[in-house]
Coordinates of C-alpha atoms (C1' of nucleotides) in Angstrom, one line a residue:
Chain A
M1 CA 24.4 13.7 13.6
S2 CA 22.7 16.8 13.8
T3 CA 19.3 17.0 15.3
D4 CA 17.9 19.7 12.8
E5 CA 18.0 18.5 9.3
P6 CA 16.9 21.7 7.1
N7 CA 17.9 19.9 3.7
E8 CA 15.6 17.1 4.4
S9 CA 13.0 16.8 2.2
R10 CA 9.2 15.8 3.5
D11 CA 5.6 15.8 2.0
F12 CA 3.4 18.7 1.3
I13 CA 2.0 18.3 4.4
R14 CA 4.8 17.9 6.9
A15 CA 5.3 20.9 5.5
I16 CA 2.1 22.5 6.0
V17 CA 2.4 21.0 9.6
T18 CA 5.8 22.4 10.1
E19 CA 4.6 26.4 9.0
D20 CA 1.6 26.1 10.8
I21 CA 3.2 25.3 14.0
A22 CA 6.0 28.4 12.9
S23 CA 3.2 31.0 12.4
G24 CA 1.4 29.4 16.0
T25 CA -1.6 28.9 14.1
N26 CA -3.9 26.3 16.1
G27 CA -1.3 28.1 19.2
G28 CA 1.3 25.8 17.2
Q29 CA -0.5 22.6 18.7
V30 CA -1.0 19.3 16.5
A31 CA -4.0 16.9 16.6
T32 CA -4.8 14.6 14.3
R33 CA -7.2 11.4 13.7
F34 CA -8.3 8.5 12.4
P35 CA -11.3 8.5 11.1
P36 CA -12.7 5.3 9.7
H37 CA -16.2 4.2 8.8
P38 CA -17.4 0.9 10.8
N39 CA -18.6 -1.2 7.7
G40 CA -15.6 -3.4 6.7
A41 CA -12.4 -4.6 7.0
L42 CA -8.9 -2.2 7.0
H43 CA -6.9 -3.0 4.2
I44 CA -3.3 -1.7 3.5
G45 CA -4.5 1.8 2.0
H46 CA -6.0 2.4 5.5
A47 CA -2.7 1.5 6.8
K48 CA -1.2 4.4 4.6
A49 CA -3.9 6.7 6.7
I50 CA -3.3 5.7 9.7
T51 CA 0.1 5.5 9.5
L52 CA 0.3 9.3 8.0
N53 CA -2.1 10.3 11.0
F54 CA -0.7 8.5 13.9
S55 CA 3.3 9.5 12.2
I56 CA 2.8 13.1 12.2
A57 CA 1.4 13.5 15.5
E58 CA 4.6 12.2 17.0
E59 CA 7.0 13.7 15.0
F60 CA 4.8 17.1 16.2
G61 CA 4.2 16.5 19.2
G62 CA 0.9 15.8 18.7
T63 CA -1.7 13.5 19.4
C64 CA -4.1 11.4 17.1
N65 CA -7.8 10.1 17.6
L66 CA -9.3 7.0 16.9
R67 CA -12.8 8.3 15.4
F68 CA -15.6 5.8 14.6
D69 CA -17.1 7.7 11.5
D70 CA -21.1 5.9 12.8
T71 CA -23.2 8.2 11.2
N72 CA -24.9 5.1 8.6
P73 CA -26.1 2.8 10.9
G74 CA -27.1 -0.4 9.1
A75 CA -23.9 -0.5 7.2
E76 CA -22.2 -0.1 10.5
E77 CA -21.6 -3.1 13.2
Q78 CA -20.1 -4.0 16.3
E79 CA -18.0 -6.6 15.2
H80 CA -16.1 -4.2 12.5
V81 CA -15.1 -1.8 15.7
D82 CA -13.5 -4.6 17.6
A83 CA -11.5 -5.6 14.4
I84 CA -10.3 -2.3 13.7
I85 CA -9.6 -1.2 17.0
E86 CA -7.3 -4.8 17.1
D87 CA -6.1 -3.8 13.7
V88 CA -4.7 -0.7 14.5
K89 CA -3.1 -1.8 17.9
W90 CA -1.7 -4.2 15.6
L91 CA -0.1 -1.8 13.4
G92 CA 1.8 -0.2 16.7
F93 CA -0.2 2.6 17.1
D94 CA -1.7 3.8 20.7
W95 CA -4.5 6.5 20.6
G96 CA -4.6 6.4 24.6
D97 CA -7.9 7.3 26.1
R98 CA -9.1 9.3 22.4
L99 CA -11.6 6.8 21.4
H100 CA -14.7 8.5 20.3
F101 CA -17.8 8.1 18.1
T102 CA -19.6 10.4 15.9
S103 CA -22.6 8.9 17.1
D104 CA -21.2 10.7 20.6
Y105 CA -22.1 13.8 19.2
F106 CA -25.0 13.2 17.7
E107 CA -27.0 15.1 20.5
S108 CA -24.3 18.2 20.0
L109 CA -25.1 18.2 16.1
Y110 CA -29.0 18.3 16.7
A111 CA -28.1 21.5 18.5
M112 CA -25.9 22.6 15.7
A113 CA -28.7 22.1 13.3
T114 CA -31.0 23.3 15.2
R115 CA -28.6 26.6 15.1
L116 CA -28.3 26.8 11.6
I117 CA -32.1 26.7 11.1
E118 CA -32.4 30.1 13.5
K119 CA -29.9 31.6 11.6
G120 CA -32.2 30.7 8.5
L121 CA -29.5 28.5 6.5
A122 CA -30.7 25.3 7.3
F123 CA -35.0 24.2 5.8
V124 CA -37.2 21.1 6.2
D125 CA -37.2 19.6 2.8
D126 CA -40.8 18.0 1.2
Q127 CA -39.5 16.6 -1.7
D128 CA -38.8 12.8 -2.2
A129 CA -35.2 11.4 -3.5
Q130 CA -37.0 12.0 -6.9
Q131 CA -37.5 15.1 -6.9
M132 CA -34.6 16.2 -5.6
R133 CA -32.3 14.4 -8.4
A134 CA -35.0 16.6 -10.6
N135 CA -34.1 19.3 -9.4
Q136 CA -30.4 19.3 -8.8
G137 CA -29.6 20.4 -12.4
G138 CA -25.9 18.6 -13.9
L139 CA -22.4 19.5 -14.1
T140 CA -23.1 22.0 -16.3
E141 CA -26.7 23.5 -15.7
P142 CA -27.6 25.1 -12.2
G143 CA -30.0 23.1 -9.6
T144 CA -33.6 25.0 -9.2
N145 CA -34.5 25.8 -5.7
S146 CA -37.1 23.8 -3.3
P147 CA -40.1 24.8 -3.5
F148 CA -39.8 25.0 0.5
R149 CA -36.6 26.3 0.6
E150 CA -38.4 29.5 2.3
R151 CA -40.0 28.1 4.5
N152 CA -39.7 30.3 7.8
V153 CA -38.0 29.2 11.3
E154 CA -41.1 28.3 12.8
E155 CA -42.1 25.1 10.7
N156 CA -38.7 23.9 9.8
L157 CA -38.4 23.8 13.8
D158 CA -41.4 22.5 14.4
L159 CA -40.7 19.9 11.3
F160 CA -37.5 19.7 12.4
S161 CA -38.2 18.4 16.2
R162 CA -41.3 16.5 14.6
M163 CA -38.5 14.4 12.5
R164 CA -36.2 13.8 15.6
A165 CA -39.9 12.5 17.3
G166 CA -40.3 10.0 14.6
E167 CA -43.1 11.3 12.9
F168 CA -42.4 10.9 9.9
D169 CA -41.4 8.2 7.5
E170 CA -37.9 7.7 5.7
G171 CA -37.5 9.3 3.0
S172 CA -40.5 11.8 3.6
R173 CA -38.5 14.8 4.7
V174 CA -34.9 15.6 4.6
L175 CA -33.1 18.9 7.1
R176 CA -31.3 20.8 4.0
A177 CA -28.2 23.5 4.6
K178 CA -29.6 26.8 2.4
I179 CA -26.7 27.7 0.2
D180 CA -26.7 28.4 -3.3
M181 CA -28.4 25.9 -6.0
A182 CA -26.4 27.3 -8.4
S183 CA -23.3 26.9 -7.3
P184 CA -20.9 25.3 -9.7
V185 CA -19.5 23.8 -6.4
L186 CA -21.6 20.2 -6.4
T187 CA -21.9 19.9 -3.1
L188 CA -23.1 23.7 -1.9
R189 CA -26.4 22.9 -4.1
D190 CA -28.0 22.9 -1.1
P191 CA -26.8 19.6 0.5
I192 CA -29.0 16.9 2.7
M193 CA -27.7 17.4 6.3
Y194 CA -30.1 14.8 7.9
R195 CA -32.0 12.1 6.6
I196 CA -35.2 10.1 8.5
Q197 CA -33.5 6.7 9.2
K198 CA -35.9 4.2 11.3
T199 CA -32.9 1.8 11.5
R200 CA -30.9 0.7 15.2
H201 CA -27.3 1.6 15.4
H202 CA -25.1 0.0 17.1
R203 CA -24.4 2.4 20.1
T204 CA -27.1 4.6 20.0
G205 CA -29.9 2.2 19.7
D206 CA -33.0 3.4 19.1
T207 CA -33.0 6.5 20.1
W208 CA -32.7 8.5 16.9
P209 CA -34.7 8.2 13.3
I210 CA -33.1 10.9 11.8
Y211 CA -28.8 11.2 11.6
P212 CA -26.7 13.0 9.9
L213 CA -24.9 12.4 6.9
Y214 CA -21.0 12.6 6.8
D215 CA -20.4 16.6 5.8
F216 CA -22.7 17.8 8.3
A217 CA -20.7 15.4 11.3
H218 CA -17.1 15.5 9.8
G219 CA -16.2 18.7 9.8
Q220 CA -18.1 19.6 13.6
S221 CA -16.6 16.2 14.6
D222 CA -13.6 17.4 13.9
A223 CA -13.3 20.6 15.8
I224 CA -15.2 19.1 18.7
E225 CA -12.3 17.3 19.2
E226 CA -9.5 20.4 18.2
I227 CA -8.5 18.2 15.4
T228 CA -6.1 20.9 13.7
H229 CA -5.2 18.9 10.3
S230 CA -7.7 17.0 9.4
L231 CA -6.0 14.5 6.8
C232 CA -8.7 13.0 4.4
S233 CA -7.6 11.1 0.7
I234 CA -8.0 13.0 -2.4
E235 CA -12.3 12.6 -3.4
F236 CA -12.7 14.9 -0.6
V237 CA -11.2 17.7 -2.5
G238 CA -14.8 18.4 -3.5
H239 CA -16.1 18.7 0.0
R240 CA -13.6 21.1 1.4
P241 CA -16.0 24.2 0.6
L242 CA -19.0 22.1 2.1
Y243 CA -16.7 21.3 5.3
D244 CA -15.0 25.3 5.7
W245 CA -18.3 26.2 5.6
F246 CA -20.5 24.0 8.4
V247 CA -17.7 25.5 10.8
D248 CA -18.0 28.9 9.6
A249 CA -21.4 28.4 9.9
L250 CA -21.6 27.3 13.3
G251 CA -18.8 29.8 14.5
F252 CA -16.2 27.5 16.1
E253 CA -13.5 29.1 17.2
K254 CA -10.6 26.8 16.3
K255 CA -10.6 25.6 12.9
P256 CA -9.4 22.3 11.5
R257 CA -7.8 22.6 8.1
Q258 CA -8.5 19.5 6.0
I259 CA -5.6 18.8 3.9
E260 CA -6.2 16.0 1.1
F261 CA -3.3 13.7 -0.1
S262 CA -4.0 10.6 -2.9
R263 CA -5.2 7.4 -1.6
L264 CA -2.9 4.4 -2.6
N265 CA -3.9 1.9 -5.1
L266 CA -1.8 -1.5 -5.5
T267 CA -0.6 -4.0 -8.7
Y268 CA -2.3 -7.5 -9.1
T269 CA -5.0 -6.4 -6.3
V270 CA -8.0 -4.5 -5.9
L271 CA -8.0 -2.1 -2.7
S272 CA -12.1 -1.0 -2.8
K273 CA -13.8 -2.0 -0.2
R274 CA -16.9 -3.6 -3.0
N275 CA -14.4 -4.9 -4.9
L276 CA -13.0 -6.9 -1.4
K277 CA -16.5 -7.8 0.0
R278 CA -17.0 -9.2 -3.7
L279 CA -14.3 -11.3 -3.2
V280 CA -15.1 -12.7 -0.2
D281 CA -19.0 -13.1 -0.9
G282 CA -18.4 -14.8 -4.5
G283 CA -16.2 -17.4 -2.2
H284 CA -13.4 -16.6 -4.2
V285 CA -10.9 -16.4 -0.9
S286 CA -11.5 -17.8 2.1
G287 CA -12.7 -14.6 3.6
W288 CA -11.3 -11.0 4.9
D289 CA -8.1 -13.1 6.5
D290 CA -7.4 -15.1 3.1
P291 CA -3.7 -14.5 2.9
R292 CA -4.0 -13.3 -0.3
M293 CA -6.4 -10.3 0.4
P294 CA -4.9 -6.9 1.0
T295 CA -6.7 -6.3 4.3
L296 CA -4.4 -5.7 7.3
R297 CA -5.6 -9.5 8.9
G298 CA -5.0 -11.2 5.5
L299 CA -1.4 -9.6 5.5
R300 CA -1.1 -10.5 9.1
R301 CA -1.9 -13.9 8.1
R302 CA 0.0 -13.8 5.1
G303 CA 3.4 -13.1 7.6
Y304 CA 3.7 -9.3 7.0
T305 CA 4.3 -8.0 9.9
P306 CA 3.7 -4.2 11.8
E307 CA 7.6 -3.4 10.7
A308 CA 7.2 -4.0 7.7
I309 CA 3.7 -2.6 6.6
R310 CA 4.7 0.9 8.4
E311 CA 7.8 0.7 6.8
F312 CA 5.8 0.7 3.0
C313 CA 3.3 3.1 4.0
A314 CA 6.3 5.5 5.0
G315 CA 8.7 4.8 2.3
I316 CA 5.8 5.0 -0.6
G317 CA 5.7 9.3 -1.0
L318 CA 2.8 11.5 0.0
T319 CA 1.8 13.7 -2.9
K320 CA -1.9 14.5 -4.2
R321 CA -1.2 12.3 -7.8
D322 CA -3.0 8.9 -8.7
N323 CA 0.0 6.1 -8.1
T324 CA -0.1 2.7 -7.9
I325 CA 2.7 1.3 -5.9
E326 CA 4.1 -2.1 -7.3
L327 CA 4.0 -5.2 -5.6
A328 CA 7.2 -5.7 -5.7
R329 CA 7.5 -2.3 -3.5
L330 CA 5.1 -4.4 -0.6
E331 CA 7.2 -7.4 -1.2
H332 CA 10.6 -5.3 -0.4
S333 CA 9.4 -4.3 2.8
I334 CA 9.0 -7.7 4.1
R335 CA 12.0 -9.4 2.9
Q336 CA 13.9 -6.2 4.0
D337 CA 12.0 -7.3 8.3
R338 CA 12.2 -11.0 7.8
N339 CA 15.8 -11.1 6.0
V340 CA 17.1 -9.3 9.8
R341 CA 14.7 -10.8 12.1
A342 CA 13.2 -14.2 11.1
A343 CA 15.1 -17.5 12.5
R344 CA 16.4 -19.6 8.9
V345 CA 15.3 -23.3 9.1
M346 CA 15.5 -26.1 6.2
G347 CA 12.5 -27.5 4.7
V348 CA 11.6 -29.5 1.9
L349 CA 8.4 -28.6 -0.5
R350 CA 9.2 -31.3 -2.7
P351 CA 10.9 -33.6 -1.5
L352 CA 13.0 -36.4 -3.4
K353 CA 14.7 -39.5 -1.6
V354 CA 18.6 -39.5 -1.2
V355 CA 20.5 -42.4 0.3
I356 CA 24.0 -41.8 1.6
D357 CA 25.4 -45.5 0.6
N358 CA 28.8 -44.8 2.4
F359 CA 26.8 -43.8 6.0
P360 CA 26.3 -45.6 8.4
E361 CA 23.0 -47.3 8.4
G362 CA 21.1 -46.3 12.1
E363 CA 23.2 -43.6 12.7
V364 CA 22.2 -40.2 13.7
D365 CA 24.8 -36.3 12.9
E366 CA 24.2 -34.0 15.2
L367 CA 25.6 -30.8 12.8
D368 CA 25.2 -27.3 14.5
A369 CA 23.3 -24.4 12.1
I370 CA 23.1 -21.3 13.0
N371 CA 20.4 -19.7 13.1
S372 CA 20.3 -16.4 11.5
P373 CA 23.6 -15.4 8.8
E374 CA 22.2 -12.1 10.1
D375 CA 22.0 -11.9 13.9
A376 CA 25.2 -14.1 16.1
S377 CA 22.4 -13.6 18.8
M378 CA 19.7 -15.6 17.7
G379 CA 22.4 -18.8 18.3
S380 CA 22.4 -22.1 16.8
R381 CA 20.6 -25.1 16.8
K382 CA 21.3 -28.6 15.8
V383 CA 19.8 -30.7 13.4
P384 CA 19.9 -34.6 12.7
F385 CA 21.8 -36.0 9.9
S386 CA 21.3 -39.6 9.2
R387 CA 21.9 -41.8 5.5
E388 CA 18.1 -41.0 4.1
I389 CA 17.6 -37.7 3.6
Y390 CA 14.9 -35.7 1.4
I391 CA 16.2 -32.5 -1.2
E392 CA 14.6 -30.5 -3.3
R393 CA 13.3 -32.4 -6.3
D394 CA 14.1 -29.5 -7.7
D395 CA 17.7 -29.7 -7.0
F396 CA 19.2 -31.9 -9.1
M397 CA 18.6 -32.3 -12.6
E398 CA 19.9 -35.3 -14.8
D399 CA 21.1 -33.2 -17.8
P400 CA 21.9 -29.9 -16.3
P401 CA 22.2 -26.9 -18.0
K402 CA 25.4 -25.0 -18.3
K403 CA 24.8 -22.5 -15.4
F404 CA 22.8 -25.2 -12.7
F405 CA 25.3 -25.1 -10.2
R406 CA 23.0 -27.9 -8.0
L407 CA 23.4 -31.6 -8.3
G408 CA 23.5 -33.9 -11.4
P409 CA 24.4 -37.5 -11.6
G410 CA 29.1 -37.4 -10.6
R411 CA 28.3 -33.8 -9.2
E412 CA 29.4 -32.3 -6.1
V413 CA 27.3 -30.7 -4.0
R414 CA 27.6 -29.1 -0.3
L415 CA 24.7 -30.6 2.3
R416 CA 24.1 -27.2 4.1
Y417 CA 25.5 -27.6 7.4
A418 CA 26.3 -30.7 6.9
Y419 CA 28.9 -32.9 4.2
F420 CA 29.5 -32.8 0.6
I421 CA 28.1 -35.2 -1.7
T422 CA 28.2 -36.7 -4.9
C423 CA 25.7 -38.2 -6.9
T424 CA 26.4 -42.3 -7.8
D425 CA 23.2 -43.5 -9.2
V426 CA 20.0 -42.4 -10.2
V427 CA 16.5 -44.8 -9.3
K428 CA 13.8 -44.4 -11.6
D429 CA 10.5 -46.2 -11.5
A430 CA 8.9 -48.3 -14.7
D431 CA 7.6 -44.8 -16.3
G432 CA 11.0 -43.0 -16.1
E433 CA 10.2 -40.9 -13.4
I434 CA 12.9 -40.2 -10.3
V435 CA 12.3 -41.7 -7.4
E436 CA 15.1 -42.5 -5.2
L437 CA 19.0 -40.5 -5.5
H438 CA 21.9 -42.7 -4.3
C439 CA 25.1 -40.5 -3.3
T440 CA 28.6 -41.0 -1.6
Y441 CA 29.5 -38.3 1.3
D442 CA 33.0 -37.6 2.3
P443 CA 33.3 -37.6 5.9
E444 CA 36.5 -35.3 6.2
T445 CA 33.7 -32.2 5.5
R446 CA 31.2 -32.6 7.9
G447 CA 30.4 -28.7 8.7
G448 CA 30.9 -28.1 5.5
D449 CA 34.4 -27.6 4.7
A450 CA 36.3 -29.4 3.0
P451 CA 39.8 -29.3 4.2
D452 CA 41.7 -29.9 1.0
G453 CA 40.1 -26.5 0.0
R454 CA 38.2 -27.6 -2.5
K455 CA 35.0 -25.5 -3.5
V456 CA 31.5 -27.0 -4.6
K457 CA 29.3 -24.4 -6.0
G458 CA 26.3 -25.5 -4.8
T459 CA 24.5 -25.5 -1.5
L460 CA 21.6 -27.7 -0.1
H461 CA 19.0 -27.5 2.0
W462 CA 18.1 -31.1 3.0
V463 CA 16.1 -32.8 6.1
S464 CA 17.0 -36.4 7.6
I465 CA 14.0 -38.5 6.2
A466 CA 13.8 -40.4 10.0
H467 CA 13.4 -36.9 11.7
A468 CA 11.2 -34.8 9.2
V469 CA 8.2 -33.4 10.1
P470 CA 5.5 -33.4 7.6
A471 CA 3.7 -30.0 7.0
E472 CA 0.7 -28.7 4.7
V473 CA 2.2 -25.7 2.9
R474 CA 0.2 -23.3 1.2
L475 CA 1.9 -20.9 -1.8
Y476 CA 0.3 -17.7 -2.2
N477 CA 1.0 -16.1 -6.0
A478 CA -0.5 -12.9 -7.4
L479 CA -4.5 -12.5 -6.8
F480 CA -4.6 -11.3 -10.3
T481 CA -3.0 -11.7 -14.3
V482 CA -3.1 -8.2 -14.5
E483 CA -1.7 -5.3 -13.0
Q484 CA -4.6 -3.3 -12.5
P485 CA -7.4 -5.0 -12.1
G486 CA -9.5 -2.7 -10.4
A487 CA -8.7 0.0 -13.4
L488 CA -10.5 -2.3 -16.6
E489 CA -12.2 -1.3 -19.0
E490 CA -15.9 -0.8 -19.5
G491 CA -17.9 -3.9 -19.5
E492 CA -15.2 -5.6 -17.7
D493 CA -14.8 -7.5 -14.6
F494 CA -12.0 -8.1 -12.6
I495 CA -13.3 -11.3 -11.2
D496 CA -12.7 -12.6 -14.6
H497 CA -8.6 -12.0 -14.0
L498 CA -8.4 -13.7 -10.8
N499 CA -5.5 -15.5 -11.0
P500 CA -6.0 -19.1 -10.9
D501 CA -2.8 -20.1 -9.7
S502 CA -3.5 -17.7 -6.7
L503 CA -3.1 -20.9 -4.1
E504 CA -0.9 -23.8 -4.2
V505 CA -1.5 -26.6 -1.6
V506 CA 2.1 -28.4 -1.6
E507 CA 0.5 -31.3 1.0
N508 CA 3.9 -33.1 2.2
A509 CA 6.1 -30.9 2.6
Q510 CA 9.2 -32.1 5.0
L511 CA 10.9 -29.5 7.7
E512 CA 13.5 -30.0 10.2
P513 CA 12.4 -31.4 13.7
S514 CA 12.6 -28.4 14.8
M515 CA 9.7 -27.0 13.7
A516 CA 8.1 -29.8 15.7
G517 CA 4.5 -28.0 17.4
A518 CA 5.9 -24.2 15.4
S519 CA 2.8 -22.4 16.9
P520 CA 1.1 -20.1 15.0
G521 CA 1.8 -16.2 13.8
H522 CA 5.4 -17.7 13.9
S523 CA 7.5 -16.7 10.9
Y524 CA 10.8 -18.2 9.4
Q525 CA 12.5 -18.1 6.5
F526 CA 13.0 -21.8 4.5
E527 CA 16.5 -21.1 3.5
R528 CA 17.2 -21.2 0.2
I529 CA 12.7 -20.7 -0.4
G530 CA 11.3 -17.6 0.8
Y531 CA 9.8 -16.9 4.3
F532 CA 7.0 -19.1 5.5
C533 CA 4.6 -18.2 8.4
V534 CA 2.4 -20.9 10.4
D535 CA -0.9 -20.6 10.0
P536 CA -3.7 -21.0 12.7
D537 CA -5.3 -23.5 10.7
S538 CA -2.5 -25.7 12.2
A539 CA -3.4 -28.6 14.2
A540 CA -0.8 -30.0 17.0
D541 CA -0.4 -33.3 14.5
R542 CA -0.7 -31.5 11.1
L543 CA 1.5 -28.2 11.0
V544 CA 0.2 -25.3 8.1
V545 CA 2.6 -23.0 7.5
N546 CA 1.9 -19.8 4.1
R547 CA 4.8 -18.6 2.0
T548 CA 4.8 -15.0 3.2
V549 CA 7.2 -14.0 0.1
T550 CA 10.0 -15.8 -1.9
L551 CA 13.3 -14.9 -1.8
R552 CA 14.6 -13.1 -4.4
D553 CA 15.5 -16.2 -7.0
T554 CA 18.3 -15.3 -9.5
W555 CA 18.5 -19.0 -10.5
A556 CA 14.6 -18.4 -11.8
K557 CA 15.0 -15.7 -13.2
L558 CA 17.9 -17.0 -15.3
A559 CA 16.2 -20.0 -15.9
K560 CA 13.1 -18.2 -17.4
K561 CA 15.5 -15.8 -19.4
E562 CA 17.3 -18.8 -21.4
K563 CA 13.4 -20.3 -22.5
K564 CA 12.8 -17.5 -24.0
Chain B
rU1 C1' -19.1 22.2 -23.2
rG2 C1' -18.8 23.4 -14.7
rG3 C1' -15.7 23.4 -10.6
rG4 C1' -11.6 21.2 -8.8
rG5 C1' -7.5 17.9 -9.1
rC6 C1' -2.5 16.1 -11.1
rG7 C1' 1.1 15.6 -15.0
rU8 C1' 9.4 14.9 -13.4
rA9 C1' 12.5 7.0 -15.7
rG10 C1' 9.1 1.2 -16.0
rC11 C1' 7.0 2.4 -10.8
rC12 C1' 7.4 5.6 -6.7
rA13 C1' 9.5 10.5 -5.2
rA14 C1' 13.1 15.2 -4.0
rA15 C1' 14.6 19.3 -5.9
rU16 C1' 10.1 26.5 -2.9
rG17 C1' 14.3 30.7 -9.9
rG18 C1' 21.7 28.1 -9.4
rU19 C1' 22.0 23.8 -13.4
rA20 C1' 17.2 16.8 -12.7
rA21 C1' 18.2 13.2 -5.0
rG22 C1' 16.8 8.1 -3.3
rG23 C1' 14.0 3.7 -3.0
rC24 C1' 12.2 -0.1 -5.8
rA25 C1' 12.2 -3.1 -10.3
rG26 C1' 15.9 -4.1 -14.4
rC27 C1' 20.6 -4.7 -16.1
rG28 C1' 26.4 -5.7 -15.1
rG29 C1' 30.3 -7.1 -11.7
rC30 C1' 32.8 -8.8 -6.5
rC31 C1' 32.0 -11.5 -2.4
rU32 C1' 29.4 -15.7 -0.8
rU33 C1' 28.3 -22.9 3.3
rU34 C1' 21.3 -19.5 1.5
rG35 C1' 22.0 -18.5 -6.7
rG36 C1' 19.4 -15.6 0.1
rA37 C1' 21.7 -11.2 2.1
rG38 C1' 25.6 -7.3 2.0
rC39 C1' 29.0 -4.9 -1.5
rC40 C1' 29.9 -2.0 -6.1
rG41 C1' 28.9 0.0 -11.1
rC42 C1' 25.1 1.4 -15.0
rC43 C1' 20.3 3.3 -15.4
rA44 C1' 16.1 11.8 -17.0
rU45 C1' 21.5 16.7 -21.3
rU46 C1' 16.0 16.6 -19.3
rU47 C1' 10.8 17.3 -16.2
rG48 C1' 3.0 16.2 -20.4
rU49 C1' 3.4 19.6 -25.4
rA50 C1' 4.2 24.6 -27.5
rG51 C1' 5.8 28.7 -27.0
rG52 C1' 7.3 33.6 -23.4
rU53 C1' 9.8 35.9 -19.1
rU54 C1' 15.1 35.6 -17.2
rC55 C1' 22.9 35.8 -17.1
rG56 C1' 20.0 31.3 -15.4
rA57 C1' 13.4 27.5 -15.8
rG58 C1' 11.1 21.1 -13.6
rU59 C1' 10.0 25.6 -10.2
rC60 C1' 7.5 32.1 -13.1
rC61 C1' 3.9 33.4 -17.3
rU62 C1' 0.4 32.1 -21.9
rA63 C1' -1.8 28.5 -25.1
rC64 C1' -2.9 23.5 -25.7
rC65 C1' -2.6 18.0 -25.0
rG66 C1' -3.9 14.2 -21.2
rC67 C1' -5.7 11.7 -16.5
rC68 C1' -8.3 11.7 -12.4
rC69 C1' -13.0 13.3 -9.0
rC70 C1' -17.7 15.4 -7.9
rA71 C1' -24.5 15.1 -10.0
rG72 C1' -25.8 8.9 -2.3
rC73 C1' -31.2 10.7 1.4
rC74 C1' -22.7 6.1 1.2
rA75 C1' -18.3 7.5 3.7

RNA sequence: UGGGGCGUAGCCAAAUGGUAAGGCAGCGGCCUUUGGAGCCGCCAUUUGUAGGUUCGAGUCCUACCGCCCCAGCCA
């Protein structure tokens, strides 16, 4: 393969970075950062930003910092910092020693604010929030200047230092940039730089009674860290003029460039922190790590791997358009990953007892089963077969339709890795419910092939009753019944569209004995059913397993179509 | 009715004036000891609409239409 691929298509950001390197901007350096606000759990949308920033740094021989944007105490907690660090690491990215906090720059930012006051570019405003709102104008109306806008430098300096000293009450004064109250760009109408907030900060404690706002902190933090490309989501487009204004006004030599990209939307879920919080607080899910949540913790517990999530993020593209990725695309990423890497195992979700009448009582046959048809190096294991086994209830029909290839009265099927069996009798209880099947097996077909060359259409998974390991299996489905619960009509509440069947608990599944003692986090394919992983709720005597995703099921699709 | 961003298939997305990639989903078929996986094939005479420039337009120009963002002392 050639090393350079000039025709390889890149996204618009990589194109910009490539140009900047070629033109020698920033000395050809590339430095990015992922700047989370530590007030909640990271979700799949953040994964897009994380993957982008770290990947670009890696691809262009640059660096990527992890910086916590902790300018709003109260909303921020140390536990979120710890959780975010854990999640980014889990995703597989490394920021080396470049872990930063905007709060580390509070002293520098204060000095910068002072400098702007001295240059006549900032002033202390005594208006309260209501007055400011009344004077800010509207979308089509210019705002009006604050009556305090023309205070002299000395007075501003004095007032600002007393704000810092804690002399004033919250809300009584703010520091504002002096730009243009008539600007059609709302963010340029004398934006607030500092507010008084007497809240303990998770890192600086009670040393600051004033805190900078995002707009006065982000660009400078980028500049301090010599970030070259500051990548953020599209809703910050309108903040770019202000970002540049502060960086210019403060005279930074190396100017970071803000570039915006569209954020991720996913069908059948919500991705705003506010909505996710409602799901948790309202008890609609078990917590931030509920396997139905689109949080990284939820996805991890569900059985998603970092590789699958990274593939997803890299594969969905990068533009400035509004977009909604189908859940199927996410599922594709984990199926792809698990198909190649997950060990196969047999598990029966809804057991139906089968007695092999001609198999000797008390005898156990140890059969060879490969651990993966995709990877011979994963080896094989022994699976015990005996006279009484369980098969899946769905794998038997008393009156099977034409395209049903599984077991039925008088039909012959293969038990995976074992024998061909033929159904000879159906036992029902008083209610007509099928409680047990009787079959005969063909000893000549041991391993699953008939020496006479006869074929069977169906292959069933099974578990020996005497050897089975019971388990609780949690089957997950889409959290919502509508594609875009986050974008409903006025007056509609996304909570009303929760899927009542998003979690289905199967109490008494039966797994093959090799699953005994499987540890949390381990993931398997239950042949013919789907990918499952062991949940941390498991105890020594009680296995709990989560369904990550089903296998593609063409029979289910067919059956559904016939029904219509 | 201000400013900004964005319109390519069901969902993503490439194509940087040279004749609409690719993926997901879907639909056929082959293969199969997972109805899995894999493999093969089909799936935009046309890029929001209408004009214009050009030998040639998704790309350039004009007008219109639609969607999204901005009026927190949140980020």
